[in-house]
Coordinates of N, CA, C and O in Angstrom, one line a residue:
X1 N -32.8 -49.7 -62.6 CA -31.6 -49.9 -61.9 C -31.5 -48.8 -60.8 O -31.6 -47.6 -61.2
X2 N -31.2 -49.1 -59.6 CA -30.5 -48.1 -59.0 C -29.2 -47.8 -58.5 O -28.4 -48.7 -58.1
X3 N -29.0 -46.9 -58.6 CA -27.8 -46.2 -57.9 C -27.9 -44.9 -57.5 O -28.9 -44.2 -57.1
X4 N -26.4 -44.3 -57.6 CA -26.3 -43.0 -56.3 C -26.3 -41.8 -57.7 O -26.0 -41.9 -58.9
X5 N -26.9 -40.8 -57.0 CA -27.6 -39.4 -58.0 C -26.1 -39.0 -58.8 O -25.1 -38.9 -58.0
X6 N -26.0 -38.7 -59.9 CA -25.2 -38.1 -60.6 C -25.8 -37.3 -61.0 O -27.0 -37.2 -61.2
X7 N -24.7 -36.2 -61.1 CA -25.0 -34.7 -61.7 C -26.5 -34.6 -62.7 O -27.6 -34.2 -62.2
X8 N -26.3 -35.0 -64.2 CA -26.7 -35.1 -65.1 C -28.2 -35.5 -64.0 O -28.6 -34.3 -64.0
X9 N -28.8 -35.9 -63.6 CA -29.8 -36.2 -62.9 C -30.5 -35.1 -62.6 O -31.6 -35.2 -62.2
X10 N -29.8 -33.9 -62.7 CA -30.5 -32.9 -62.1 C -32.3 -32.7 -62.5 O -33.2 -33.2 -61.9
X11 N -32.4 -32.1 -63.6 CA -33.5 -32.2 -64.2 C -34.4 -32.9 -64.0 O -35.5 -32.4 -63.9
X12 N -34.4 -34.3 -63.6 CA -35.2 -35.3 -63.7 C -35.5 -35.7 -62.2 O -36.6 -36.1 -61.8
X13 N -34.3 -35.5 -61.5 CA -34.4 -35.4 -60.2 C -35.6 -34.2 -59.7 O -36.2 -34.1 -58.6
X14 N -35.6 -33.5 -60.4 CA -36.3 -32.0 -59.9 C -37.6 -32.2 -60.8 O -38.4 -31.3 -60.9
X15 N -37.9 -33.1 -61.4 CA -39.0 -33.0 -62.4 C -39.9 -34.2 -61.3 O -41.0 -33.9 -60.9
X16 N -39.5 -35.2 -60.9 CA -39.7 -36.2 -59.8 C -40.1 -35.0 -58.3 O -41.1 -35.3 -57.7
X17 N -39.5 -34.2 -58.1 CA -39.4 -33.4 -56.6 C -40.6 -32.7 -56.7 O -41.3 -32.4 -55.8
X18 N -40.9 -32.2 -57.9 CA -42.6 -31.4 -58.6 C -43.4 -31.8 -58.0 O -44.1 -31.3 -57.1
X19 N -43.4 -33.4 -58.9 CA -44.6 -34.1 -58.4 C -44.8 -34.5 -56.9 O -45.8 -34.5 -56.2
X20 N -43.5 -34.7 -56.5 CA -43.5 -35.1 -54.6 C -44.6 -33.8 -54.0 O -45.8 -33.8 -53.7
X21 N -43.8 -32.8 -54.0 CA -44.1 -31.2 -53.7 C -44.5 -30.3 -55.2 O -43.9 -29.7 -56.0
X22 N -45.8 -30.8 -55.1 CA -46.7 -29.5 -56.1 C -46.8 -28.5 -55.4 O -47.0 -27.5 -56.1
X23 N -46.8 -28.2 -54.0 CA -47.2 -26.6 -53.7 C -45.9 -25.8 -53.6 O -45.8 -24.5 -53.5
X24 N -45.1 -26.5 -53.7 CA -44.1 -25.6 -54.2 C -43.7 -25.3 -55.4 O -43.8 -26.1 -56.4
X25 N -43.0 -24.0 -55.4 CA -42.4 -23.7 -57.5 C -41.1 -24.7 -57.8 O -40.6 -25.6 -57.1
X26 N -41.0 -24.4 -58.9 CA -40.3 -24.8 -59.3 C -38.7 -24.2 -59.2 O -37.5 -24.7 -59.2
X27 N -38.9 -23.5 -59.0 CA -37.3 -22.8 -58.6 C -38.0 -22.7 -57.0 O -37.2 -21.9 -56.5
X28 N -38.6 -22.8 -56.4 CA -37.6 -23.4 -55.1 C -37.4 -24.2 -54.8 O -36.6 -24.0 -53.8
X29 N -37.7 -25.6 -55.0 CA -37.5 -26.8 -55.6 C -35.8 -27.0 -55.8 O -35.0 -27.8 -55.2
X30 N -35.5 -25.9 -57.1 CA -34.3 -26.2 -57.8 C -33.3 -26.0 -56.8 O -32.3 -26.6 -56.6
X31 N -34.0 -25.0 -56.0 CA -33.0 -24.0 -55.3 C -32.9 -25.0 -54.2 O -31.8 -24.6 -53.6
X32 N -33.2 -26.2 -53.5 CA -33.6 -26.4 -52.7 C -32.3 -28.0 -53.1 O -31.4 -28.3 -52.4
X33 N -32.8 -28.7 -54.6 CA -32.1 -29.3 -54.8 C -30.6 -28.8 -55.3 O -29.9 -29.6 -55.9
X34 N -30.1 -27.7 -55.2 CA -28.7 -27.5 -55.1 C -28.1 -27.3 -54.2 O -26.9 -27.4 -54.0
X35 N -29.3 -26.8 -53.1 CA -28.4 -26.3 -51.3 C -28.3 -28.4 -51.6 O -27.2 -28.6 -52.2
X36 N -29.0 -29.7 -51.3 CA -28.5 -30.7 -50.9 C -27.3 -31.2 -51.5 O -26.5 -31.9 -50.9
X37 N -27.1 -30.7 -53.2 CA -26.4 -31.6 -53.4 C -24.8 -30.9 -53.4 O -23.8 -31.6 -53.3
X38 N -24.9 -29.4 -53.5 CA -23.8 -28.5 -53.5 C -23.5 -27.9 -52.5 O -22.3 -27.8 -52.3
X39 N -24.4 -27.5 -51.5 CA -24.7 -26.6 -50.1 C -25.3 -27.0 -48.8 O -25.7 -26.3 -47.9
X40 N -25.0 -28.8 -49.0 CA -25.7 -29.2 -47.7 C -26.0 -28.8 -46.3 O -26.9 -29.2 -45.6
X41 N -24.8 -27.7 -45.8 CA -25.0 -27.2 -44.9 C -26.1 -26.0 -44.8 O -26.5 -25.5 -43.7
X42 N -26.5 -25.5 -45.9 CA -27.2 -24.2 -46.1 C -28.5 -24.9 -46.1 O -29.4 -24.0 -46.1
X43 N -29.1 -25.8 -46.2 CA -30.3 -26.5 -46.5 C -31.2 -25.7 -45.7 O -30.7 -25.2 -44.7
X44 N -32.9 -25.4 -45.9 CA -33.1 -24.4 -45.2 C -33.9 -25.5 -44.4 O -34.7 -24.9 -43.7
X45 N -34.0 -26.5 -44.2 CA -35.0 -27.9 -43.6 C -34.1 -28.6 -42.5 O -34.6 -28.6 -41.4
X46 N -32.7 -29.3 -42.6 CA -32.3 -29.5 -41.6 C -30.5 -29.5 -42.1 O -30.0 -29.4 -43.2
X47 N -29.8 -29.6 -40.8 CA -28.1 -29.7 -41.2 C -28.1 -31.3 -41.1 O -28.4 -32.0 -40.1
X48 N -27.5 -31.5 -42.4 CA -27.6 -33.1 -42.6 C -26.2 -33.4 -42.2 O -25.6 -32.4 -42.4
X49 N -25.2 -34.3 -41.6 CA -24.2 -34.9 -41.1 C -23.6 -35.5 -42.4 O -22.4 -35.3 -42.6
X50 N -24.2 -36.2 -43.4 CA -23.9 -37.0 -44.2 C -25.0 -37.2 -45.0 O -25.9 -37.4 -44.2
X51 N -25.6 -37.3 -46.2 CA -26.1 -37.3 -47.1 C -26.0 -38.1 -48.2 O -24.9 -38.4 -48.5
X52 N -27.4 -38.7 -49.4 CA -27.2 -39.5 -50.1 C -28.6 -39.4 -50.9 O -29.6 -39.4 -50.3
X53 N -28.6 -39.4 -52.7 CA -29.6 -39.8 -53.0 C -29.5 -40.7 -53.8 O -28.6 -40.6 -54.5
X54 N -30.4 -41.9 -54.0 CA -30.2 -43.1 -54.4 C -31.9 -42.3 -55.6 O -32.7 -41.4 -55.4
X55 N -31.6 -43.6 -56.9 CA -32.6 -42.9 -57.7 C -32.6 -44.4 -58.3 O -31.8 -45.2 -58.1
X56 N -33.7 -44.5 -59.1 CA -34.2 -45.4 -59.9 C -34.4 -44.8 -61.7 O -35.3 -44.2 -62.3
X57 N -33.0 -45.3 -62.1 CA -33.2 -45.1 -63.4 C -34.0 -45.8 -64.7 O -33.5 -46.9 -64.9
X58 N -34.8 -45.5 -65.4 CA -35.7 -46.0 -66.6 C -34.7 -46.9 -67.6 O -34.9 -47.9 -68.2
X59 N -33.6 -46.1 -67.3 CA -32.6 -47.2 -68.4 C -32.5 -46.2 -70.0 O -31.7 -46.5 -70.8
X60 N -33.2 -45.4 -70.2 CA -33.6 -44.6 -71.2 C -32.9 -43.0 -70.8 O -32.9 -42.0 -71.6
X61 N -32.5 -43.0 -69.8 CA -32.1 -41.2 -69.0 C -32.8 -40.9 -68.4 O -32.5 -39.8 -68.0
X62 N -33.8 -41.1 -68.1 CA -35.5 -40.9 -67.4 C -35.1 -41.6 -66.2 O -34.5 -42.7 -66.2
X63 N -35.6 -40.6 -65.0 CA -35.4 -41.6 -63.8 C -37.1 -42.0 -63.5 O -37.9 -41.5 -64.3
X64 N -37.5 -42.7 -62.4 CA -38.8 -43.4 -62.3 C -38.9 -43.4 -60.6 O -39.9 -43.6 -59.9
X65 N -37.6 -43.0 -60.1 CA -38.2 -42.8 -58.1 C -36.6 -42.2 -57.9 O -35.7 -42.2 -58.6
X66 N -36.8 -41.8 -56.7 CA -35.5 -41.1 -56.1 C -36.0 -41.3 -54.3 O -37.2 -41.2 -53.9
X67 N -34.8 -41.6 -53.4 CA -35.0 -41.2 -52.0 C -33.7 -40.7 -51.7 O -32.7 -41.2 -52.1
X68 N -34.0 -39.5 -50.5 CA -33.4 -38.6 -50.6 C -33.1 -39.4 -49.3 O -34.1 -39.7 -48.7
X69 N -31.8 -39.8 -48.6 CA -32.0 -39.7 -46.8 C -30.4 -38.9 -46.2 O -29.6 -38.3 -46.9
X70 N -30.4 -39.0 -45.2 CA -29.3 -38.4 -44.3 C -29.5 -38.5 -43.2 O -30.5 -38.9 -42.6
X71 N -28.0 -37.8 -42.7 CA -28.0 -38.1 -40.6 C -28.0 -37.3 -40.2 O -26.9 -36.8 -40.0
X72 N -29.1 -36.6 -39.9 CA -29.3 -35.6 -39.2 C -28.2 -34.9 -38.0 O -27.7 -35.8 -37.3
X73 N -28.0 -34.0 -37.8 CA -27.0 -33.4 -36.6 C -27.8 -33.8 -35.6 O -29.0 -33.6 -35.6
X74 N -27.1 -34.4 -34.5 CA -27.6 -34.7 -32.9 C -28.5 -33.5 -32.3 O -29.5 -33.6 -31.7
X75 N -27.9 -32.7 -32.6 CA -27.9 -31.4 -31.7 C -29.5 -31.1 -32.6 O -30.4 -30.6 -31.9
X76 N -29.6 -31.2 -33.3 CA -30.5 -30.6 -34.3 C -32.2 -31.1 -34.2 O -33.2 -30.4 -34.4
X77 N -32.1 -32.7 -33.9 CA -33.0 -33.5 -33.9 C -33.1 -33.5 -32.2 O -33.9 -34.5 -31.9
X78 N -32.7 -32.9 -30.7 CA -32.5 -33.4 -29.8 C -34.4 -32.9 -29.4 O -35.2 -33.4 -28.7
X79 N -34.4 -32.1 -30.1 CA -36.1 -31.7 -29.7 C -37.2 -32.2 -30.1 O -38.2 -31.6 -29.7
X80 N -37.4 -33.5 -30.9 CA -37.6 -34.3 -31.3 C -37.9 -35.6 -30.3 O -39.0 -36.3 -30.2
X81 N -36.9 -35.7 -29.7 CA -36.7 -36.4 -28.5 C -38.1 -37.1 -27.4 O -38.4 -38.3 -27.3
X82 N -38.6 -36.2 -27.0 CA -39.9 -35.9 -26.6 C -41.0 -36.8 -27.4 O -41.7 -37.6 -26.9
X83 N -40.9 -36.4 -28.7 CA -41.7 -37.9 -29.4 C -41.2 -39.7 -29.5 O -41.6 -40.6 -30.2
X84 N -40.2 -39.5 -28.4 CA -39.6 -40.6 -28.8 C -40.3 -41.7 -27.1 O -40.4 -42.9 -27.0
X85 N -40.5 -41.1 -26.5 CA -41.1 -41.0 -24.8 C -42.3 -41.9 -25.3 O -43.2 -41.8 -26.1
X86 N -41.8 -43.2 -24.0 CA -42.6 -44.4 -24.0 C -42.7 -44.8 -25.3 O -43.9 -45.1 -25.5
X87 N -42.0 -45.0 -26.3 CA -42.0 -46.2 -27.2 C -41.0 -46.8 -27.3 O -39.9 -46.3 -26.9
X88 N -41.1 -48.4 -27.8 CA -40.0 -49.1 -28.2 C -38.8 -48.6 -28.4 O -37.8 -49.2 -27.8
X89 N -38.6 -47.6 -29.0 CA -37.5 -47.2 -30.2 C -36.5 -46.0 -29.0 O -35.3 -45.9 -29.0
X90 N -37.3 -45.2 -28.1 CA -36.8 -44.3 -27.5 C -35.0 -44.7 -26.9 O -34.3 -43.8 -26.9
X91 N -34.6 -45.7 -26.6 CA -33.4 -46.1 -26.0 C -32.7 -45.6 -27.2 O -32.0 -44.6 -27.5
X92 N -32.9 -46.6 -27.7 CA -31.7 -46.4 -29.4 C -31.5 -44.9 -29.6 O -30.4 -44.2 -29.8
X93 N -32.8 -44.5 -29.5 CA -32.6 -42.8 -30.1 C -32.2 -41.8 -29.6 O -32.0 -40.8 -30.1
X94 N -32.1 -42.2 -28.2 CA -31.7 -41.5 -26.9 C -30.1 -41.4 -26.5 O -29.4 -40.4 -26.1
X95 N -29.6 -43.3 -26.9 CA -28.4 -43.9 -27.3 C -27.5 -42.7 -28.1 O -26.5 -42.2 -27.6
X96 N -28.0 -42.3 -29.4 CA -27.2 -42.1 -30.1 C -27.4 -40.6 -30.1 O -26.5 -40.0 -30.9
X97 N -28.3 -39.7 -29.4 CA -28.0 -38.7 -29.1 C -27.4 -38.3 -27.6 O -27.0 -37.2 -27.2
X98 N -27.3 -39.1 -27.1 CA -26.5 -39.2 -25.5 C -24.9 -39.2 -26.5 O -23.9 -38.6 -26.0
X99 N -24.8 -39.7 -27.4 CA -23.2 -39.7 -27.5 C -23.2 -38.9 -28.9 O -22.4 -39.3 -29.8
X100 N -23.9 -38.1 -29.1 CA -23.8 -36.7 -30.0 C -23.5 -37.7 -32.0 O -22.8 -37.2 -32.8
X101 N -24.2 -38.8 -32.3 CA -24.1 -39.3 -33.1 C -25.0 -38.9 -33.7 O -26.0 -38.6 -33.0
X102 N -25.2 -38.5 -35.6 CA -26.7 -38.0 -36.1 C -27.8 -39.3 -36.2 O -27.6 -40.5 -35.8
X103 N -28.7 -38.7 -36.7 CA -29.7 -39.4 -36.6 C -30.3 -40.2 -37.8 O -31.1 -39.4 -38.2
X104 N -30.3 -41.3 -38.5 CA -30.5 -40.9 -40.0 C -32.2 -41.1 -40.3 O -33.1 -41.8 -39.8
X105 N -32.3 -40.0 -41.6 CA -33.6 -39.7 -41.8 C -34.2 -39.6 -43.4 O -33.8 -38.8 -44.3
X106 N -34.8 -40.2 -43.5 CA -35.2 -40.4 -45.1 C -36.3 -39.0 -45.3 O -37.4 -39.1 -44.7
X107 N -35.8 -37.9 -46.0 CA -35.8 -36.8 -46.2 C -37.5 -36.2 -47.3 O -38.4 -35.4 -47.1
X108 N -37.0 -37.3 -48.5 CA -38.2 -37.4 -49.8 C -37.6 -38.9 -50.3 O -36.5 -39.4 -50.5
X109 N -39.1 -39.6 -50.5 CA -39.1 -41.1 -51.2 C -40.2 -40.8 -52.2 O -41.1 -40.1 -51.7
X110 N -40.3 -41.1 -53.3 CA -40.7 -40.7 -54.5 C -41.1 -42.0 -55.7 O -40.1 -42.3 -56.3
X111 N -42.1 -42.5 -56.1 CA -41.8 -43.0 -57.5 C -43.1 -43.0 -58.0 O -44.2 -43.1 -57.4
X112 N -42.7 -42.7 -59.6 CA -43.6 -42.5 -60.3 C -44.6 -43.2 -60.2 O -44.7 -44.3 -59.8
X113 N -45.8 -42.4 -60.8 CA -47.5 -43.2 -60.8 C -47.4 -45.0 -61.4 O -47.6 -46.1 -60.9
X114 N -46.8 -44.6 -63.1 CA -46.7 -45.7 -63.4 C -45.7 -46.8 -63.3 O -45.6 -47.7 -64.2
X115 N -44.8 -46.9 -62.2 CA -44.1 -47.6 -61.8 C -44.2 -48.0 -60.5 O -43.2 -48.5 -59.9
X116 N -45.4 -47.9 -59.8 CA -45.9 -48.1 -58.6 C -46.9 -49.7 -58.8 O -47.7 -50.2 -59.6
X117 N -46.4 -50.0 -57.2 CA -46.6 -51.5 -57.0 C -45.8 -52.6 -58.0 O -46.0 -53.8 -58.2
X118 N -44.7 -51.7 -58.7 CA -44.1 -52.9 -59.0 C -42.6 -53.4 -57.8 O -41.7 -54.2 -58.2
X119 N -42.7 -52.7 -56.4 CA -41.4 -53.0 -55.3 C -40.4 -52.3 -56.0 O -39.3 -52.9 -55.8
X120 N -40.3 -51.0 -56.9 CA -39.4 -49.9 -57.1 C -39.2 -49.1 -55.4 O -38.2 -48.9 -54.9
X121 N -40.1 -48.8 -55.1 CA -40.4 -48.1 -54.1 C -39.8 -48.9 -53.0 O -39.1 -48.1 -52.3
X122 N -39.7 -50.1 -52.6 CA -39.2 -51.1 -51.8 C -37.9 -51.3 -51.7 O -37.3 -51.5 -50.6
X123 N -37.2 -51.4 -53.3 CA -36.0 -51.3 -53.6 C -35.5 -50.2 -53.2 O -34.4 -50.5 -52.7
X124 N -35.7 -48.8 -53.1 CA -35.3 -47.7 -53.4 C -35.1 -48.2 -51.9 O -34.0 -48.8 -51.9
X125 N -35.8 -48.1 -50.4 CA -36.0 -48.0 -49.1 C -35.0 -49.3 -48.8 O -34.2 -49.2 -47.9
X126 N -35.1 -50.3 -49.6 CA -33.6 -51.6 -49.1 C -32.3 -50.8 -49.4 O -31.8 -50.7 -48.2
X127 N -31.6 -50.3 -50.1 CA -30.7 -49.2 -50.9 C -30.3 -48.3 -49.8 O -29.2 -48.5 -49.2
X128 N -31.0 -47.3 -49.4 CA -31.0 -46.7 -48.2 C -31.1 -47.7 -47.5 O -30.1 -48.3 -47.9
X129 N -31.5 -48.3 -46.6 CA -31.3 -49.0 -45.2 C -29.6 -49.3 -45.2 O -28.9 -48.7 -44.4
X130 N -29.2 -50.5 -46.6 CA -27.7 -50.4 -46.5 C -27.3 -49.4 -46.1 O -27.0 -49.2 -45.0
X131 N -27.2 -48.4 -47.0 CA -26.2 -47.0 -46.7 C -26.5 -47.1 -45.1 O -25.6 -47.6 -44.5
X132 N -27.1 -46.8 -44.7 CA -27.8 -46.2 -43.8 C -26.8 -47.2 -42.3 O -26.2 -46.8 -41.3
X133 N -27.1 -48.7 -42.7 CA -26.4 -49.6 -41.9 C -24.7 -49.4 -42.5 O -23.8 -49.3 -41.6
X134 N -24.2 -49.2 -44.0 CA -22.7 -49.3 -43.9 C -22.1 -47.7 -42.8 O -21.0 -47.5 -42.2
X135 N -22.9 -47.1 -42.8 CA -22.7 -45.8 -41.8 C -23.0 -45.9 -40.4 O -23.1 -44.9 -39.8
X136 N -23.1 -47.4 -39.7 CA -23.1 -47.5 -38.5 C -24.1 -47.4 -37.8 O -24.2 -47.3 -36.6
X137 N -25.1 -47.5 -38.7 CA -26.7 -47.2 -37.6 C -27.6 -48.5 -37.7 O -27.1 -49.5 -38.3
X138 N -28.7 -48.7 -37.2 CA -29.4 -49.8 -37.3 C -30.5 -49.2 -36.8 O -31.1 -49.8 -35.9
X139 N -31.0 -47.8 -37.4 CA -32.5 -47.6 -37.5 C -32.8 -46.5 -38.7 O -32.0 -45.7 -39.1
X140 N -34.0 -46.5 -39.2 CA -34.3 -45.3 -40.2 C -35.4 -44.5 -39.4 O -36.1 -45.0 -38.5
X141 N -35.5 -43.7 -39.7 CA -36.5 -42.3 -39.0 C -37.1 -41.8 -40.5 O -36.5 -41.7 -41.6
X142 N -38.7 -41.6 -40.3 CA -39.0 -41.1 -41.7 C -40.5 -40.9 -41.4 O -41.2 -41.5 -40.6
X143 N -41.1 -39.6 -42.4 CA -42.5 -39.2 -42.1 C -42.9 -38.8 -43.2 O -42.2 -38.8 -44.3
X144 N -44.3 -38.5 -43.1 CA -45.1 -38.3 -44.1 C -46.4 -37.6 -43.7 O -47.1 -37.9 -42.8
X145 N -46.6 -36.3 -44.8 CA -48.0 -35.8 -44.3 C -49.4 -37.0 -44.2 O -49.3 -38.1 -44.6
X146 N -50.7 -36.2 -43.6 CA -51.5 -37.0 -43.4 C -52.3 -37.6 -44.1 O -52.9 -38.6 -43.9
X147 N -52.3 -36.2 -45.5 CA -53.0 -37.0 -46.3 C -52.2 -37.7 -48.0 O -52.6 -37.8 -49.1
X148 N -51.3 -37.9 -47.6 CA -50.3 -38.9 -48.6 C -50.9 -40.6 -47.9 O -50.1 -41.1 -47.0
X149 N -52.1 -41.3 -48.3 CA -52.2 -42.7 -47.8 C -50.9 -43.0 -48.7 O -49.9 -43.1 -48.2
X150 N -50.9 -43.0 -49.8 CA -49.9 -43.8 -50.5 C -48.8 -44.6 -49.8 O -48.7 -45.8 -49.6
X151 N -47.6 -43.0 -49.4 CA -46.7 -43.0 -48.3 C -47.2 -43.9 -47.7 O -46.9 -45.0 -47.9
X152 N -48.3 -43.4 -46.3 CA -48.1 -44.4 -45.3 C -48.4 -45.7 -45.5 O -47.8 -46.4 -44.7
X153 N -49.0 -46.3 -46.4 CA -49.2 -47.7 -46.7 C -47.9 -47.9 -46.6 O -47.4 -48.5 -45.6
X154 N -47.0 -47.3 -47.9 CA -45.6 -47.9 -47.9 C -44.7 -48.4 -47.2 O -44.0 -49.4 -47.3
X155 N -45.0 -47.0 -46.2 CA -44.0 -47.1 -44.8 C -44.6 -48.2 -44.4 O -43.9 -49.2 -44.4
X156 N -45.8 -48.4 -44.1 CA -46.0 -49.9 -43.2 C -46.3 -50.9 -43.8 O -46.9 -51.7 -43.1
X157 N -45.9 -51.2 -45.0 CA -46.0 -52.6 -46.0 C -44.4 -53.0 -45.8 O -44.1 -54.1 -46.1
X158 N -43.1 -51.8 -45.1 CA -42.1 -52.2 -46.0 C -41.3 -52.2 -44.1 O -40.1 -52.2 -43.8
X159 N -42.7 -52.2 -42.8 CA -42.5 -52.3 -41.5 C -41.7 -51.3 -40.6 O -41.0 -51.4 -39.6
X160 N -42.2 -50.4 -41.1 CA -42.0 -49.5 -40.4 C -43.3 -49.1 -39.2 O -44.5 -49.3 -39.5
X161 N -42.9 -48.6 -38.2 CA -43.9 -48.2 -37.4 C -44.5 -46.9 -37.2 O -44.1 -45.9 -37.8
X162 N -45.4 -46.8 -36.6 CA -45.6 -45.2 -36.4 C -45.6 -44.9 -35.1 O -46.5 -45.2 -34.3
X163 N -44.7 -44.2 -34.8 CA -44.1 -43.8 -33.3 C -44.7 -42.5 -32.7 O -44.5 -42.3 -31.5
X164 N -45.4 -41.6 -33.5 CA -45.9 -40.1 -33.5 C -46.8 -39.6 -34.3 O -46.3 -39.5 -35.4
X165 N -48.1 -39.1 -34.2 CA -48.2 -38.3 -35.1 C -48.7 -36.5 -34.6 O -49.2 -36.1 -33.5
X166 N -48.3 -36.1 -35.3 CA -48.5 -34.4 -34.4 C -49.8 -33.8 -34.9 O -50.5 -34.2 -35.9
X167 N -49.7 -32.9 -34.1 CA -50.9 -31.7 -34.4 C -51.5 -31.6 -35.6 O -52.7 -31.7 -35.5
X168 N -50.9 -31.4 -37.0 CA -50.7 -31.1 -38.2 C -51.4 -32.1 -39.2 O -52.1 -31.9 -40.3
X169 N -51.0 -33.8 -38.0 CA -51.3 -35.2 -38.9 C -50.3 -35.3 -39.5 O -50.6 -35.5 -40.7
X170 N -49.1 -35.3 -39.5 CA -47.9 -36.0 -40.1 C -47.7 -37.1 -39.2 O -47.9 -37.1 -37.9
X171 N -47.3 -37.8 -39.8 CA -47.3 -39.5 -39.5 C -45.4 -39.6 -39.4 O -44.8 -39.3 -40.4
X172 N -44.6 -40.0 -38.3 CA -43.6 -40.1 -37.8 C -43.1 -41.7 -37.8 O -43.9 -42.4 -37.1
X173 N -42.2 -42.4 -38.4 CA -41.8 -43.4 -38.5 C -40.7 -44.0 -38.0 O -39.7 -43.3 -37.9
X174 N -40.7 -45.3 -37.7 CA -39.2 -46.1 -36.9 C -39.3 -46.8 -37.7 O -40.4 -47.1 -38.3
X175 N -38.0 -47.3 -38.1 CA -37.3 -49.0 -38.3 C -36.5 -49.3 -38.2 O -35.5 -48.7 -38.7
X176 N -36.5 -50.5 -37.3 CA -35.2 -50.9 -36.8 C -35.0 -52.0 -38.4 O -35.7 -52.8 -39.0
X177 N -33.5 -51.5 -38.3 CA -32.7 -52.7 -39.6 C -31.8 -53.7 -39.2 O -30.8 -53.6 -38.6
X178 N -32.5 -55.1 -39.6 CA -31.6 -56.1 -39.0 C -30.3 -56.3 -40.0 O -29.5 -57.2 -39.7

């Protein structure tokens, strides 16, 4: 089942966030998941406008995937902009930072090993899109390092495009939501 992260989730939320991010500890992790859900503005990654995490529960108290998204501040994402030059998507994104609107951006998408290829992961990314459209937008923004194939499969099984990739090899993503 999904729905929106409740408290009690912490633990499992953060036991899911491990596996996402192994090279990080575990308390900064923790620390990281309390600036979102307590301290949004303090986050040390971006100032989110509005925020949401949707999770996939086992039904048992065990969750099985979580995605994290939000709307990035205008002002925050305007440097970004530059990757947006000569593709499809550049108007819209230009659109909504020309009139100081955030940007929304799927943050961490997550599901467990053994619950993979059953469209948990699919579900989780329909879930967010709603949110994402009941808040007035009609695109998602979202990336992934280079060597996560998993990720990128995902992103492009579930149509998303790749609009960028940088220096580093992180893979930069569009979807427009009908």
């Amino acid at each position: 089942m999904i729905r929106t992260y409740r408290e009690h989730d912490f633990e499992e939320l953060l036991r899911l966030r491990c596996l996402l991010y192994p090279k990080h500890s575990t308390q900064e992790l923790r620390d990281e998941v309390t600036a979102f859900f307590y301290h949004p503005h303090a986050n040390r990654f971006r100032n989110y406008d509005l925020w949401t995490s949707l999770v996939y529960g086992r039904g048992d108290g065990r969750l099985g995937g979580f995605i994290e998204i939000g709307f990035v501040s205008a002002v925050d994402y305007e440097e970004k902009l530059e990757d947006f030059r000569n593709t499809a998507y550049g108007d819209e994104v230009r659109q909504r930072l020309a009139a100081n609107l955030p940007i929304p951006v799927v943050e961490s998408w997550y599901v467990d090993e053994d619950l993979r290829r059953k469209r948990i992961g699919a579900q989780l990314m329909l879930h967010a899109a709603q949110w994402v459209r009941e808040h007035g937008c009609l695109f998602i923004l979202s990336d992934t390092d280079d060597f996560r194939d998993v990720s990128k499969k995902a992103h492009q099984s579930l149509g998303f495009d790749t609009y960028h990739i940088d220096a580093e090899g992180c893979h930069y993503f569009f979807k427009r939501l009908i």
